[in-house]
Short mmCIF file of C-alpha atoms in Angstrom, two decimals:
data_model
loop_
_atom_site.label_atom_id
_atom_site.label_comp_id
_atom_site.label_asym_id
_atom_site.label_seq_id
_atom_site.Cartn_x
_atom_site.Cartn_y
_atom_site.Cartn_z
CA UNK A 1 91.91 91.73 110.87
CA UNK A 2 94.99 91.51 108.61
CA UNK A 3 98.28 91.77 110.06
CA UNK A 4 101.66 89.79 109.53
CA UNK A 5 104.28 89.70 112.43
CA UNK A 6 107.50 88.33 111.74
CA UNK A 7 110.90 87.56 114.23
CA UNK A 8 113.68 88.42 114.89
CA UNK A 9 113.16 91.94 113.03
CA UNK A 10 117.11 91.66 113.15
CA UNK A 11 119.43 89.20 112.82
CA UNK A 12 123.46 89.13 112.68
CA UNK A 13 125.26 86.07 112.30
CA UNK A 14 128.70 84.97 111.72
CA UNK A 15 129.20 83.09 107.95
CA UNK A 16 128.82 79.60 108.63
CA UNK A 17 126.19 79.81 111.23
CA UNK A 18 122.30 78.97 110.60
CA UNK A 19 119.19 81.21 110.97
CA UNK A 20 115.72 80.27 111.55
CA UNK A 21 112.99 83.35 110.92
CA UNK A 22 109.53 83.23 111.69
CA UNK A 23 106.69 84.33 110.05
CA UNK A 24 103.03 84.75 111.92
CA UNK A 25 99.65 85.37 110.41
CA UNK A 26 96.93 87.38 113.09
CA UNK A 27 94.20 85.32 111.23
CA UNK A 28 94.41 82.01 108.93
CA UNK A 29 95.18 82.89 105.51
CA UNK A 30 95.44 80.36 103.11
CA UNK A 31 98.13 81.04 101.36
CA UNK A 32 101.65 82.75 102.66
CA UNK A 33 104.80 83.91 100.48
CA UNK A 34 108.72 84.35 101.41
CA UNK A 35 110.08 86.89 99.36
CA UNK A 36 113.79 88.29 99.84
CA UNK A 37 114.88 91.98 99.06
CA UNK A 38 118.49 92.92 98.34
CA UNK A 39 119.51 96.77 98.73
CA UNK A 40 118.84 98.39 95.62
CA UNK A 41 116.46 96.33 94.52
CA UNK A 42 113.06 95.00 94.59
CA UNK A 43 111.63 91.77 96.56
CA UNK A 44 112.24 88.52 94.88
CA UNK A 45 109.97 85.83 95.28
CA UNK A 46 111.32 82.90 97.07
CA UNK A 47 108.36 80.22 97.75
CA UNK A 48 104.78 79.99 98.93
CA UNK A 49 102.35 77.86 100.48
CA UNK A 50 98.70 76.53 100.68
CA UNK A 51 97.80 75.72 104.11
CA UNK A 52 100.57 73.73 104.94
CA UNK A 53 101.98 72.16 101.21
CA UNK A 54 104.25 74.12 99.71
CA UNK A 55 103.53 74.57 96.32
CA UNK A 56 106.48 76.55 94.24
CA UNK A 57 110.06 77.22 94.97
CA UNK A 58 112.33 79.58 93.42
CA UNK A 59 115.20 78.84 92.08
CA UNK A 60 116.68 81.69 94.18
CA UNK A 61 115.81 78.88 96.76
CA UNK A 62 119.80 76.84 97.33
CA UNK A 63 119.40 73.87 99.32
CA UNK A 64 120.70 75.47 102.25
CA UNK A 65 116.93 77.18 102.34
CA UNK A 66 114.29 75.33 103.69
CA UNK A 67 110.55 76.56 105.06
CA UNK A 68 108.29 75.12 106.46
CA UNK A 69 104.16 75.71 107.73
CA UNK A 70 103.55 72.61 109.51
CA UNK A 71 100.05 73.86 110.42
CA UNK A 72 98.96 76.27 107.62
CA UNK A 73 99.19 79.01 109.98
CA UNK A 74 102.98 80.31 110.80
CA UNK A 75 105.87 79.73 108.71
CA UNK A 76 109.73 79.51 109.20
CA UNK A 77 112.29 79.60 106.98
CA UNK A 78 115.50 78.68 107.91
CA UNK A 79 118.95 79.42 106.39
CA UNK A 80 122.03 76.87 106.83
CA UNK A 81 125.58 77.93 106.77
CA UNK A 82 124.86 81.57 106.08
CA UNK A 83 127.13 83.01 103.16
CA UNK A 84 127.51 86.96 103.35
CA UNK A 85 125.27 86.85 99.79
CA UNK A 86 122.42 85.91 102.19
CA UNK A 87 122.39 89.38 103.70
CA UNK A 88 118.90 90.83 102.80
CA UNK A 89 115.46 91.30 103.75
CA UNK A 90 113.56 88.66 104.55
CA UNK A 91 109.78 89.51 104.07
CA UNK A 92 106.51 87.44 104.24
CA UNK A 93 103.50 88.45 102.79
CA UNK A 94 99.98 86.80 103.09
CA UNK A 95 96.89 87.02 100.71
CA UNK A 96 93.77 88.85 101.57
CA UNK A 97 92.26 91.30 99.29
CA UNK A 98 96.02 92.42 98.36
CA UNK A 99 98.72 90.81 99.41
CA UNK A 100 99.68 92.19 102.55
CA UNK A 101 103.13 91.95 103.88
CA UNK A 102 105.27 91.84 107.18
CA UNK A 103 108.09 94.01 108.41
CA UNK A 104 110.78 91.76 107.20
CA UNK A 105 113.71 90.35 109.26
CA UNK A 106 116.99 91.75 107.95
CA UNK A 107 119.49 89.28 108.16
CA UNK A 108 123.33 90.49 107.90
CA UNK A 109 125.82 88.10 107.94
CA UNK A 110 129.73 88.81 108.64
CA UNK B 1 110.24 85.71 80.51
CA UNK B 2 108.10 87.52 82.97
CA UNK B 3 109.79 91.03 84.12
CA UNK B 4 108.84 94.51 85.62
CA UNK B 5 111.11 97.17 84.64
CA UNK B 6 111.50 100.31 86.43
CA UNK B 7 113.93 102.43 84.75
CA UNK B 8 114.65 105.32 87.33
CA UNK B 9 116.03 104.71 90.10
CA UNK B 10 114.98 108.34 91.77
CA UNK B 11 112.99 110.45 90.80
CA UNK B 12 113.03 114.50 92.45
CA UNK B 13 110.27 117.21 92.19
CA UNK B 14 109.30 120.20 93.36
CA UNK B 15 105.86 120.32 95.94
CA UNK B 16 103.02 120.82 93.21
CA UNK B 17 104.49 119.40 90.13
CA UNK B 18 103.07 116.27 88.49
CA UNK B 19 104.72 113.14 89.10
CA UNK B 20 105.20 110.18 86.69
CA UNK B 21 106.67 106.76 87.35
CA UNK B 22 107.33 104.51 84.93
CA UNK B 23 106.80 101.12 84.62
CA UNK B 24 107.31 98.42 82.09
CA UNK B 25 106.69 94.61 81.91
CA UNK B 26 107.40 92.00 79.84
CA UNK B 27 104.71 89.23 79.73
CA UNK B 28 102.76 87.25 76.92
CA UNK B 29 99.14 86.34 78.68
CA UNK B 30 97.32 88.74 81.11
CA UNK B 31 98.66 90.31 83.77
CA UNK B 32 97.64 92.21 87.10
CA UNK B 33 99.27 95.18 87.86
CA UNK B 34 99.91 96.64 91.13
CA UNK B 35 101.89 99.80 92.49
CA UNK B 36 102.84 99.00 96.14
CA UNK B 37 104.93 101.74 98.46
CA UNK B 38 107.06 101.59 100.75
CA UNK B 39 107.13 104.94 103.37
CA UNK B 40 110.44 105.37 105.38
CA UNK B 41 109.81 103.03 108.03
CA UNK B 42 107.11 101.47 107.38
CA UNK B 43 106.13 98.12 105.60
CA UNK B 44 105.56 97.40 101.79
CA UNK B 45 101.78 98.46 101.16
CA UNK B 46 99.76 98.27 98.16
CA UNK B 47 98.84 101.60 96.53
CA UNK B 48 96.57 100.64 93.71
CA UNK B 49 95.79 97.76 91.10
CA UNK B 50 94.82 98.44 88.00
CA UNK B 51 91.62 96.22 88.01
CA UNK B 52 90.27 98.00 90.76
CA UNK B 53 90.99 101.67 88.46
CA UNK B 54 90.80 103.56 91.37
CA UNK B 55 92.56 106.75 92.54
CA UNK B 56 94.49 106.52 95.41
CA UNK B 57 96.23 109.71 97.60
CA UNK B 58 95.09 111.01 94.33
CA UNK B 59 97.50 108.43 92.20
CA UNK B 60 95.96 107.00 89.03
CA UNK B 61 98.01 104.04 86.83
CA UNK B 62 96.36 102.89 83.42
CA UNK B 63 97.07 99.84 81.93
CA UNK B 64 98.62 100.11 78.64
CA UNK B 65 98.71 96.63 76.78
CA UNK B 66 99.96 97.72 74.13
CA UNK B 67 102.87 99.46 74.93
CA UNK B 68 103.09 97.05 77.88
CA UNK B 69 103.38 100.28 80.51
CA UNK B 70 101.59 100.97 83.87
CA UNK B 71 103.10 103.99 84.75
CA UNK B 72 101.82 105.84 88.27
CA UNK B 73 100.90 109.36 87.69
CA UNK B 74 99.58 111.83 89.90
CA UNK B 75 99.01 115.62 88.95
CA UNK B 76 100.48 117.53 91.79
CA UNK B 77 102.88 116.08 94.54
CA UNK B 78 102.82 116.36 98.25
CA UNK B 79 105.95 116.02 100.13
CA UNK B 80 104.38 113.37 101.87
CA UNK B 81 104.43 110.92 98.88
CA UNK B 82 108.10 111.17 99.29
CA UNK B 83 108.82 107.02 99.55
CA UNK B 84 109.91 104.06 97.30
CA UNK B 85 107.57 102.85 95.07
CA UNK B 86 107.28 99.23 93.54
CA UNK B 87 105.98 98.46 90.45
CA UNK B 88 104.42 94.33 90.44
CA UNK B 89 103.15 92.06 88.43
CA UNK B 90 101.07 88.77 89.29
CA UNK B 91 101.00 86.31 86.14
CA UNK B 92 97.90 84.68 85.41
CA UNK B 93 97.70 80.79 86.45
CA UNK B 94 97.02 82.61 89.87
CA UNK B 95 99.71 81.25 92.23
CA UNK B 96 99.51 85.19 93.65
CA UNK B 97 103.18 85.36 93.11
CA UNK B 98 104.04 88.74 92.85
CA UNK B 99 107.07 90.04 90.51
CA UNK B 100 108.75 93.41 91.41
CA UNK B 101 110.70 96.05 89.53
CA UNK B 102 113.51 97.14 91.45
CA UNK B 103 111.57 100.51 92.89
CA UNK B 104 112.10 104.05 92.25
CA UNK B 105 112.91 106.77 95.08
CA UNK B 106 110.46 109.66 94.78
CA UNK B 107 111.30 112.41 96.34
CA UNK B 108 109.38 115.44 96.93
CA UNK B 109 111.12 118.82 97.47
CA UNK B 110 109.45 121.63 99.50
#
């Protein structure tokens, strides 16, 4: 079966504060993508990984970004001192015959 | 550079007429194409690729190297197609990283 959950499906936080999303595969996939999507506008690719190494970052990707898949099986990505300009859509996406992609965690920082 | 251009941002139509959305992309090597959707609601699904040249919910995209265009066409709407549609492009090299156009709005009027 191919499915992606991710949590918290919301999030608010004050500027200044840091986030930590989750990402969860229902089977091992080999690969798994972050992408973020800004109103108005399409998702942007933000990094991906094989099993556990992560293999490209985008340069959309500030140092306050970091994710992680210390298994090859979930993923987190976590967001330090949130600026409003990280308000968006967070969404994962994993590759089976398509890529297939979660529900995104919106994030809106105030 | 690699891009995906979408250039309306809504598109309206009456139940029954044919639908076209355009799509544009700017790359030098060989490209897959995809058309993913997004319902109201719902998560980001793929809707066809062109390798596959199949017709989906009775939507059909061509691949048109030379004008660089893989516009989504379908000959008489539904109201239920109403929903944002993505236009996305995976560069060869194969890291599965997908790059999106910024979507167009289709709406489908009774």
């Amino acid at each position: 079966d191919t499915g992606v959950s991710q949590d918290p499906r919301h999030k608010i936080t004050k500027r200044g504060q840091n986030v930590t999303f989750r990402c969860d595969p229902i089977s091992e996939h080999n690969r798994l993508y972050w992408y973020r999507q800004t109103l108005g506008q399409g998702p942007e690719f933000l990094t991906y990984f094989q099993n556990e190494a992560q293999l490209e970052k985008s340069r959309l990707l500030s140092d306050r970004f970091s994710a992680e898949r210390p298994k090859g099986s979930f993923s987190t990505l976590e967001i330090q001192r949130t600026e409003q300009g990280d308000s968006a859509m967070y969404l994962c996406a994993i590759v089976g015959y398509e890529q297939y992609f979660g529900p995104g965690t919106r994030l809106t920082v105030t | 550079a690699q891009r995906v251009t979408q250039p309306e941002k809504l598109l309206s139509v009456f139940k029954g007429a044919p639908v076209e959305l355009k799509c544009n992309y700017s790359y030098s090597g060989s490209p897959e194409l995809f058309w993913y959707v997004q319902y109201s609601r719902q998560r980001l699904q793929l809707l066809l690729r062109h390798i596959s040249r199949e017709s989906i919910k009775g939507f059909t995209a061509d691949l048109n190297k030379g004008e660089t265009s893989f516009h989504l066409k379908k000959p008489f709407a539904q109201e239920e197609d109403s929903a944002m549609y993505y236009c996305a492009l995976s560069a060869s090299g194969n890291t599965g990283k997908l790059i999106f156009g910024q979507g167009t709005t289709l709406q489908v009027k009774p």
